[in-house]
Amino acid sequence: MTYLNWGVSSSAYQTEGGWNADGKGASIWDTFTHKPSSSIPDKANGDVACDSYHRLKEDLYMLRALKVKSYRFSLSWSRIFPNGLRTSLNQKGVDYYNRLIDGLLADNITPMVTLYYWDLPQALQNNGGWYNVGMIDIFNDFCDFCFATFGDRVKFWMTFNQPYTIAWSGYGLGQIPPNVKNPGTAPFKVAHNLIKAHAKAYHTYDDKYRRSQGGLVSIALNGDWFEPKDVNVPREVVAADRALQFQLGWFAHPIFKNGDYPDAMKWQVGNKSELQGLSESRLPVFSDEEKRFIQGTADMFCLNHYTTKIASHATLRLSPKSYEYDRDLTEDEEKDSPTTAISNQRAVAWGLRRLLNWIKEEYGDPQIYITENGVAIDTKTTVDDTDRVFYFKTYIDEALKAHSLDGVKVKGYIASSLMDSFEWLNGYKVGFGLHHVEFTKPNRPRTPKRSAHYYYHVIKDNGWAHLYHHQLGLGRASELL
């Protein structure tokens, strides 16, 4: 029997609170949520959130009770370096993460650390943020410090969480900080810098720390599955593959294949750029030296997955210039599957197995950790979250099928998330948590939901939680492992 690494996830801005406590500097999410013009429901923010900065013992208690093998969390850059640079080192921020890491290890829980989960120090954004090529070295110095400071105990690192979201939602759509709306060029430029920053941090670990620390380094990439509208029509199948290449492949192809962007992206963006009368492609070019530097800079494949879309070929406009139009496809919801509290995020469990198999074939059969998977439910539903139990049951079953029937090297599954928290543009209206948090009370009491009890049994039985399934009337769990 193969035992999977079962865990839960969180991120710093969503849970920690203490936004200016003990010398922490402002992040771009602090700035964004404090604007009077904020469109977040109830003008909510992460100033206090779950107050994890002050309630570490409660968090550790929940993790211990779940009996998780791993806890994925992120480091707040501006809590450690308030202005983003090493010269501003805030020892109290370092002390907090040392207490968290030591507390996890005391409970035999593996820390899985994300170095950047969207909360850039505002001081660095003032100098251009990820649009500035100088960020590559600045990020590397932050990573170097974290490897040196925490790497004696942390053996599982992720450089970035969902670089696709940073590039497209942050610099293309302008929906999340830094709210730049430049869909034709900025996302490509930012992604270029993120890929090079990731590779540099990986090599820093390789060159300075791997021999003594023996850890693993990767990057957490988000990927939806794209099902062709009609599998019998070749151009629809090609369009679905193109959708995968433009989302997951944008970052995975350089890192896991050949150090360069997918051919579909190079062809589409290059062709559109030429038709737009530009002298060169809006998709930047890696030099041969850069390709060699980027290729192979991940020790495992870390996948965040939530939903499946239906992709269909379309010939889209040339103006205005946009990454979205470059793809020449449309995407629709999978109408036969249940909706969730977030629009365009239907629960389509079968898509996970297909995506895992696609990754296996596309990227040379890597070891895969599902580093986020979960479902949003309206927070008015407090603890009786049977929809979430069903989501976990069906998605976990598909991951187990990929592992045991298809031979995909699924090594771990990280449920999203430990507890309800600040859910980005949705504020506190929806939550992904296994635990309910009473955000109206100053001490932020946490209560396990039905899904927490269910997931406890999944972990205990390594995916075979059939006795608990029967109690819920949900049928048998997978018996594959």
Coordinates of C-alpha atoms in Angstrom, one line a residue:
M1 CA 0.0 0.0 0.0
T2 CA 1.3 3.4 -1.0
Y3 CA 0.7 6.1 1.7
L4 CA 0.0 9.5 0.3
N5 CA 1.1 12.7 1.9
W6 CA -2.2 14.1 3.1
G7 CA -2.3 17.8 4.1
V8 CA -4.1 21.1 4.3
S9 CA -3.2 24.5 3.0
S10 CA -3.4 28.2 3.9
S11 CA -1.7 31.5 2.9
A12 CA -0.3 34.3 4.9
Y13 CA -2.5 37.2 3.8
Q14 CA -5.7 35.2 4.0
T15 CA -5.1 34.0 7.6
E16 CA -2.5 35.7 9.6
G17 CA -3.9 39.2 10.3
G18 CA -1.5 41.3 12.3
W19 CA -1.2 43.4 9.2
N20 CA 1.1 46.0 10.9
A21 CA 2.0 44.1 14.1
D22 CA 5.6 44.0 15.4
G23 CA 7.2 45.9 12.6
K24 CA 5.5 44.2 9.6
G25 CA 5.5 46.3 6.4
A26 CA 2.5 46.9 4.1
S27 CA 1.9 44.5 1.2
I28 CA 0.1 45.3 -2.0
W29 CA -3.0 43.5 -0.6
D30 CA -2.9 45.8 2.5
T31 CA -2.9 48.8 0.2
F32 CA -5.6 47.5 -2.1
T33 CA -8.0 46.5 0.6
H34 CA -7.6 49.7 2.5
K35 CA -8.7 51.9 -0.4
P36 CA -12.1 53.5 0.2
S37 CA -13.1 52.5 -3.4
S38 CA -12.6 48.8 -2.6
S39 CA -15.2 46.6 -4.3
I40 CA -14.6 43.7 -2.0
P41 CA -17.9 42.7 -0.2
D42 CA -18.4 44.7 3.0
K43 CA -15.0 46.4 2.2
A44 CA -13.5 43.4 4.0
N45 CA -9.7 43.0 4.4
G46 CA -7.1 40.8 6.0
D47 CA -6.1 43.1 8.8
V48 CA -7.2 40.5 11.3
A49 CA -8.5 37.6 9.2
C50 CA -8.2 34.4 11.3
D51 CA -5.6 36.2 13.5
S52 CA -3.2 33.3 13.0
Y53 CA -0.3 35.6 13.9
H54 CA -1.6 35.8 17.4
R55 CA -3.3 32.4 17.5
L56 CA -0.6 29.9 16.5
K57 CA -1.6 27.5 19.3
E58 CA -5.1 27.2 18.0
D59 CA -3.9 26.5 14.4
L60 CA -1.5 23.9 15.6
Y61 CA -4.3 22.3 17.7
M62 CA -6.5 22.0 14.6
L63 CA -3.7 20.5 12.5
R64 CA -2.9 18.0 15.3
A65 CA -6.5 17.0 15.6
L66 CA -6.9 16.4 11.9
K67 CA -3.7 14.2 12.0
V68 CA -2.5 15.7 8.7
K69 CA 0.9 14.7 7.4
S70 CA 1.7 18.1 6.0
Y71 CA 0.7 21.8 6.3
R72 CA 1.2 24.1 3.4
F73 CA 1.5 27.8 4.4
S74 CA 3.2 30.9 2.9
L75 CA 5.7 33.4 4.3
S76 CA 4.7 37.0 4.4
W77 CA 7.6 38.7 2.7
S78 CA 6.8 42.1 4.3
R79 CA 6.6 40.5 7.7
I80 CA 10.2 39.3 7.3
F81 CA 11.6 42.2 5.2
P82 CA 9.2 45.1 5.8
N83 CA 10.4 47.0 2.7
G84 CA 11.2 43.9 0.7
L85 CA 15.0 44.1 1.2
R86 CA 17.3 42.2 3.6
T87 CA 18.5 45.5 5.2
S88 CA 15.0 45.9 6.7
L89 CA 15.0 42.5 8.5
N90 CA 12.3 42.2 11.1
Q91 CA 13.4 39.6 13.7
K92 CA 9.9 39.3 15.2
G93 CA 8.5 38.1 11.9
V94 CA 11.3 35.5 11.6
D95 CA 10.5 34.4 15.2
Y96 CA 6.8 33.8 14.3
Y97 CA 7.7 31.5 11.4
N98 CA 10.3 29.7 13.6
R99 CA 7.6 29.0 16.2
L100 CA 5.2 27.8 13.5
I101 CA 7.8 25.5 11.9
D102 CA 9.0 24.1 15.2
G103 CA 5.4 23.6 16.4
L104 CA 4.6 21.6 13.2
L105 CA 7.7 19.4 13.6
A106 CA 6.9 18.8 17.2
D107 CA 3.6 17.3 16.0
N108 CA 5.3 15.3 13.2
I109 CA 3.7 17.5 10.5
T110 CA 5.8 18.4 7.5
P111 CA 6.0 22.1 6.7
M112 CA 5.4 22.8 3.0
V113 CA 6.4 26.5 2.5
T114 CA 5.3 28.8 -0.3
L115 CA 7.8 31.7 -0.6
Y116 CA 5.4 34.1 -2.5
Y117 CA 1.7 33.9 -2.3
W118 CA 0.7 37.3 -4.0
D119 CA 1.5 39.7 -1.1
L120 CA 4.4 41.7 -2.5
P121 CA 5.8 44.3 -0.1
Q122 CA 4.3 47.6 -1.2
A123 CA 7.8 49.2 -1.2
L124 CA 8.8 46.9 -4.0
Q125 CA 5.6 47.6 -6.0
N126 CA 6.5 51.3 -5.8
N127 CA 9.6 50.4 -7.8
G128 CA 7.6 48.6 -10.5
G129 CA 6.9 45.2 -8.9
W130 CA 7.1 42.1 -11.1
Y131 CA 7.2 44.3 -14.2
N132 CA 10.7 45.3 -13.2
V133 CA 13.4 42.9 -14.2
G134 CA 15.3 43.9 -11.0
M135 CA 12.8 41.9 -9.0
I136 CA 14.6 38.7 -10.1
D137 CA 17.6 39.4 -7.9
I138 CA 15.5 41.0 -5.1
F139 CA 13.3 37.9 -4.9
N140 CA 16.4 35.6 -5.0
D141 CA 17.8 37.4 -2.0
F142 CA 14.6 36.9 0.0
C143 CA 14.6 33.2 -1.0
D144 CA 18.3 32.9 0.0
F145 CA 17.5 34.3 3.4
C146 CA 14.6 31.9 3.9
F147 CA 16.6 28.9 2.8
A148 CA 19.4 29.8 5.2
T149 CA 17.1 30.6 8.1
F150 CA 14.4 27.9 7.8
G151 CA 15.9 25.3 5.5
D152 CA 17.4 23.2 8.3
R153 CA 13.8 22.3 9.1
V154 CA 11.9 23.0 5.9
K155 CA 12.4 20.4 3.1
F156 CA 9.6 21.2 0.8
W157 CA 9.6 24.7 -0.9
M158 CA 7.4 26.3 -3.6
T159 CA 8.7 29.6 -5.0
F160 CA 5.5 31.1 -6.4
N161 CA 1.8 30.3 -6.0
Q162 CA 0.0 30.4 -9.3
P163 CA 2.2 32.7 -11.3
Y164 CA -0.5 32.6 -14.0
T165 CA -2.9 34.4 -11.6
I166 CA -0.2 37.0 -10.7
A167 CA 0.5 37.7 -14.4
W168 CA -3.1 37.5 -15.8
S169 CA -5.3 38.7 -13.0
G170 CA -2.8 41.1 -11.6
Y171 CA -1.4 42.7 -14.8
G172 CA -3.8 41.7 -17.6
L173 CA -7.4 41.9 -16.1
G174 CA -6.3 44.2 -13.3
Q175 CA -8.6 42.5 -10.9
I176 CA -6.1 41.8 -8.1
P177 CA -3.1 43.9 -6.9
P178 CA -1.3 45.6 -8.4
N179 CA -4.5 46.1 -10.6
V180 CA -2.7 46.8 -13.9
K181 CA -5.0 46.4 -16.9
N182 CA -2.7 45.8 -19.8
P183 CA -3.8 42.5 -21.3
G184 CA -1.7 42.6 -24.5
T185 CA 1.9 42.9 -23.1
A186 CA 2.2 43.1 -19.3
P187 CA 1.1 39.5 -18.5
F188 CA 3.8 38.1 -20.9
K189 CA 6.5 40.4 -19.5
V190 CA 5.6 39.7 -15.9
A191 CA 5.4 35.9 -16.5
H192 CA 8.9 36.1 -18.2
N193 CA 10.3 37.7 -15.0
L194 CA 8.5 35.2 -12.7
I195 CA 9.9 32.2 -14.6
K196 CA 13.4 33.7 -14.5
A197 CA 13.0 34.5 -10.8
H198 CA 11.9 31.0 -10.0
A199 CA 14.8 29.5 -11.9
K200 CA 17.3 31.7 -10.1
A201 CA 15.9 30.8 -6.7
Y202 CA 16.0 27.1 -7.6
H203 CA 19.7 27.4 -8.6
T204 CA 20.5 29.3 -5.4
Y205 CA 19.1 26.3 -3.4
D206 CA 20.9 23.9 -5.7
D207 CA 24.2 25.7 -5.4
K208 CA 24.2 26.7 -1.7
Y209 CA 21.8 24.5 0.3
R210 CA 20.8 21.3 -1.3
R211 CA 23.9 19.3 -0.2
S212 CA 23.5 20.2 3.5
Q213 CA 19.7 20.5 3.7
G214 CA 18.5 17.9 1.2
G215 CA 15.2 19.6 0.5
L216 CA 13.0 19.8 -2.6
V217 CA 12.1 23.0 -4.6
S218 CA 9.2 23.5 -7.0
I219 CA 6.5 26.0 -8.1
A220 CA 2.7 25.7 -7.5
L221 CA 1.0 26.0 -10.9
N222 CA -2.8 26.3 -11.3
G223 CA -4.4 24.2 -14.0
D224 CA -7.9 23.6 -15.0
W225 CA -8.8 20.7 -17.2
F226 CA -10.1 21.7 -20.6
E227 CA -12.3 19.2 -22.3
P228 CA -12.9 19.6 -26.1
K229 CA -16.4 20.7 -27.0
D230 CA -16.4 17.7 -29.5
V231 CA -13.7 15.1 -29.2
N232 CA -14.5 13.9 -32.7
V233 CA -13.6 17.3 -34.3
P234 CA -9.8 17.6 -34.6
R235 CA -9.7 21.4 -34.3
E236 CA -11.7 21.3 -31.1
V237 CA -9.2 18.8 -29.6
V238 CA -6.4 21.1 -30.7
A239 CA -8.2 24.1 -29.1
A240 CA -8.5 22.2 -25.8
D241 CA -4.8 21.4 -25.8
R242 CA -4.0 25.1 -26.7
A243 CA -6.1 26.1 -23.7
L244 CA -4.0 23.9 -21.5
Q245 CA -0.7 25.2 -23.0
F246 CA -1.7 28.8 -22.5
Q247 CA -2.6 28.3 -18.9
L248 CA -0.5 25.5 -17.3
G249 CA 2.0 25.2 -20.1
W250 CA 2.9 28.9 -20.0
F251 CA 5.0 28.0 -16.9
A252 CA 5.3 24.2 -16.9
H253 CA 6.7 24.0 -20.5
P254 CA 9.8 26.1 -19.8
I255 CA 10.4 24.5 -16.4
F256 CA 9.5 20.9 -17.0
K257 CA 10.2 20.5 -20.8
N258 CA 12.7 22.6 -22.7
G259 CA 13.3 26.0 -21.0
D260 CA 11.0 27.7 -23.5
Y261 CA 7.3 28.5 -24.1
P262 CA 4.9 26.0 -25.7
D263 CA 4.9 26.0 -29.5
A264 CA 1.2 26.8 -29.4
M265 CA 1.9 30.0 -27.5
K266 CA 4.8 31.1 -29.7
W267 CA 2.8 30.5 -32.9
Q268 CA -0.4 32.1 -31.7
V269 CA 1.1 35.2 -30.1
G270 CA 3.7 35.6 -32.8
N271 CA 1.2 35.3 -35.6
K272 CA -1.3 37.7 -33.9
S273 CA 1.6 40.2 -33.2
E274 CA 2.5 40.2 -36.9
L275 CA -1.1 40.7 -38.0
Q276 CA -1.2 43.6 -35.6
G277 CA 1.7 45.2 -37.4
L278 CA 4.3 44.7 -34.7
S279 CA 7.9 44.2 -35.5
E280 CA 8.3 41.4 -32.9
S281 CA 6.1 39.1 -30.9
R282 CA 4.5 40.3 -27.7
L283 CA 5.7 37.0 -26.2
P284 CA 9.3 37.6 -25.0
V285 CA 12.1 35.4 -26.1
F286 CA 14.5 33.4 -23.9
S287 CA 18.1 33.2 -25.0
D288 CA 19.7 29.8 -25.3
E289 CA 21.5 30.4 -22.1
E290 CA 18.3 31.3 -20.3
K291 CA 16.6 28.2 -21.6
R292 CA 19.3 26.0 -20.2
F293 CA 19.1 27.9 -16.9
I294 CA 15.3 27.4 -16.7
Q295 CA 14.9 23.9 -17.9
G296 CA 14.5 21.3 -15.1
T297 CA 14.2 23.8 -12.2
A298 CA 11.6 21.7 -10.3
D299 CA 12.0 18.6 -8.2
M300 CA 8.3 17.7 -8.4
F301 CA 5.2 18.9 -10.0
C302 CA 2.9 21.0 -7.7
L303 CA -0.6 21.4 -9.0
N304 CA -3.5 23.6 -7.8
H305 CA -6.7 22.4 -9.3
Y306 CA -10.3 23.3 -8.8
T307 CA -12.4 22.9 -11.9
T308 CA -12.9 21.9 -15.6
K309 CA -14.0 24.0 -18.6
I310 CA -15.2 23.1 -22.1
A311 CA -12.9 24.6 -24.8
S312 CA -14.0 25.4 -28.3
H313 CA -12.1 26.7 -31.3
A314 CA -12.8 30.3 -32.2
T315 CA -11.1 33.0 -34.4
L316 CA -10.9 35.9 -32.1
R317 CA -10.3 39.6 -32.7
L318 CA -6.9 41.3 -33.2
S319 CA -7.9 44.5 -31.4
P320 CA -7.5 45.3 -28.6
K321 CA -4.3 43.2 -28.0
S322 CA -4.9 40.6 -25.4
Y323 CA -3.6 37.3 -24.1
E324 CA -7.2 36.2 -24.0
Y325 CA -7.7 36.8 -27.8
D326 CA -4.3 35.3 -28.6
R327 CA -5.7 31.9 -27.6
D328 CA -8.3 31.7 -30.4
L329 CA -10.7 29.7 -28.3
T330 CA -13.7 30.1 -26.0
E331 CA -14.3 28.4 -22.7
D332 CA -17.6 27.4 -21.2
E333 CA -18.7 25.8 -18.0
E334 CA -19.3 22.1 -17.8
K335 CA -23.1 22.5 -17.6
D336 CA -23.8 18.9 -16.3
S337 CA -21.8 19.5 -13.1
P338 CA -22.8 21.2 -9.8
T339 CA -22.2 24.9 -9.4
T340 CA -20.3 26.2 -6.4
A341 CA -20.2 29.5 -4.5
I342 CA -17.7 30.9 -7.0
S343 CA -19.0 31.4 -10.6
N344 CA -17.0 29.5 -13.3
Q345 CA -15.8 27.0 -10.7
R346 CA -18.1 24.0 -11.1
A347 CA -17.3 20.8 -9.3
V348 CA -16.2 18.5 -12.1
A349 CA -14.3 15.7 -10.4
W350 CA -13.5 13.6 -13.6
G351 CA -11.5 16.4 -15.0
L352 CA -8.8 16.0 -12.3
R353 CA -8.0 12.4 -13.4
R354 CA -7.7 13.6 -17.0
L355 CA -5.5 16.5 -16.1
L356 CA -3.2 14.3 -14.0
N357 CA -2.8 11.9 -16.9
W358 CA -2.1 14.8 -19.3
I359 CA 0.6 16.1 -17.0
K360 CA 2.1 12.5 -16.8
E361 CA 2.3 12.3 -20.6
E362 CA 3.2 15.9 -21.3
Y363 CA 6.0 16.4 -18.8
G364 CA 7.7 13.1 -18.6
D365 CA 5.9 11.3 -15.7
P366 CA 6.9 13.6 -12.8
Q367 CA 6.1 13.1 -9.2
I368 CA 2.9 15.1 -8.6
Y369 CA 1.6 16.8 -5.5
I370 CA -1.9 18.2 -5.6
T371 CA -1.0 21.3 -3.6
E372 CA -4.5 22.8 -3.6
N373 CA -8.0 21.3 -4.2
G374 CA -11.2 22.3 -2.6
V375 CA -14.6 24.0 -3.0
A376 CA -16.0 27.4 -2.0
I377 CA -19.3 27.4 -0.1
D378 CA -21.3 30.4 1.2
T379 CA -20.1 31.1 4.7
K380 CA -23.7 31.2 5.9
T381 CA -23.3 27.4 5.9
T382 CA -21.4 27.0 9.1
V383 CA -20.5 23.4 9.9
D384 CA -22.9 21.2 7.9
D385 CA -21.0 21.3 4.6
T386 CA -22.1 18.1 3.0
D387 CA -21.5 19.6 -0.5
R388 CA -17.8 19.9 0.5
V389 CA -17.7 16.3 1.7
F390 CA -19.1 15.2 -1.6
Y391 CA -16.6 17.4 -3.5
F392 CA -13.7 15.9 -1.5
K393 CA -15.0 12.3 -1.9
T394 CA -15.3 12.6 -5.7
Y395 CA -12.1 14.5 -6.4
I396 CA -10.0 12.4 -4.1
D397 CA -11.4 9.3 -5.8
E398 CA -10.3 10.6 -9.1
A399 CA -6.8 11.3 -7.8
L400 CA -6.7 7.8 -6.4
K401 CA -7.8 6.3 -9.8
A402 CA -5.0 8.3 -11.5
H403 CA -2.6 6.9 -9.0
S404 CA -3.6 3.3 -8.8
L405 CA -5.2 2.6 -12.2
D406 CA -3.3 4.9 -14.5
G407 CA 0.1 4.8 -12.9
V408 CA 0.3 8.6 -12.3
K409 CA 2.9 9.4 -9.6
V410 CA 0.5 11.2 -7.3
K411 CA 2.5 11.6 -4.1
G412 CA 0.4 14.0 -2.1
Y413 CA -2.9 15.7 -1.7
I414 CA -3.4 19.0 0.1
A415 CA -6.9 20.0 0.8
S416 CA -7.8 23.7 0.5
S417 CA -8.1 24.9 3.1
L418 CA -7.5 24.5 6.9
M419 CA -10.2 27.1 7.8
D420 CA -12.4 29.7 6.3
S421 CA -10.3 32.9 5.7
F422 CA -10.2 36.1 3.7
E423 CA -11.1 34.8 0.3
W424 CA -9.5 37.5 -1.9
L425 CA -12.1 39.4 -4.0
N426 CA -14.9 37.5 -2.3
G427 CA -14.0 38.8 1.2
Y428 CA -15.6 36.6 3.8
K429 CA -18.8 35.8 1.8
V430 CA -17.5 32.4 0.8
G431 CA -15.0 30.0 2.3
F432 CA -13.0 26.9 1.5
G433 CA -12.3 25.9 5.1
L434 CA -12.6 22.5 6.8
H435 CA -13.1 24.7 9.9
H436 CA -15.6 27.4 10.4
V437 CA -14.2 30.7 11.9
E438 CA -16.4 33.2 13.7
F439 CA -15.1 36.4 12.2
T440 CA -17.4 38.6 14.2
K441 CA -15.8 37.5 17.5
P442 CA -12.5 39.0 18.5
N443 CA -11.0 35.7 19.5
R444 CA -11.9 34.1 16.2
P445 CA -13.2 30.8 17.5
R446 CA -12.7 27.8 15.1
T447 CA -15.1 24.9 14.8
P448 CA -14.5 21.7 12.8
K449 CA -17.1 21.2 10.0
R450 CA -18.5 17.9 8.8
S451 CA -15.8 18.0 6.1
A452 CA -13.1 18.1 8.7
H453 CA -14.4 14.9 10.3
Y454 CA -14.6 13.4 6.8
Y455 CA -11.1 14.4 5.9
Y456 CA -9.7 13.0 9.2
H457 CA -11.1 9.6 8.1
V458 CA -9.6 10.0 4.6
I459 CA -6.1 10.6 6.2
K460 CA -6.6 7.8 8.8
D461 CA -7.6 5.3 6.1
N462 CA -5.3 6.6 3.3
G463 CA -8.3 7.5 1.1
W464 CA -10.5 4.5 2.2
A465 CA -13.0 6.3 4.4
H466 CA -15.9 4.0 3.5
L467 CA -17.3 3.6 7.0
Y468 CA -17.7 7.4 7.2
H469 CA -19.1 7.5 3.7
H470 CA -21.9 5.1 4.7
Q471 CA -22.8 7.2 7.7
L472 CA -23.3 10.2 5.3
G473 CA -25.2 8.1 2.8
L474 CA -22.6 8.8 0.1
G475 CA -21.7 5.3 -0.9
R476 CA -18.2 3.7 -0.8
A477 CA -15.0 5.5 -1.1
S478 CA -12.3 4.4 -3.4
E479 CA -10.7 1.1 -2.4
L480 CA -7.8 1.5 -4.7
L481 CA -5.0 2.1 -2.3

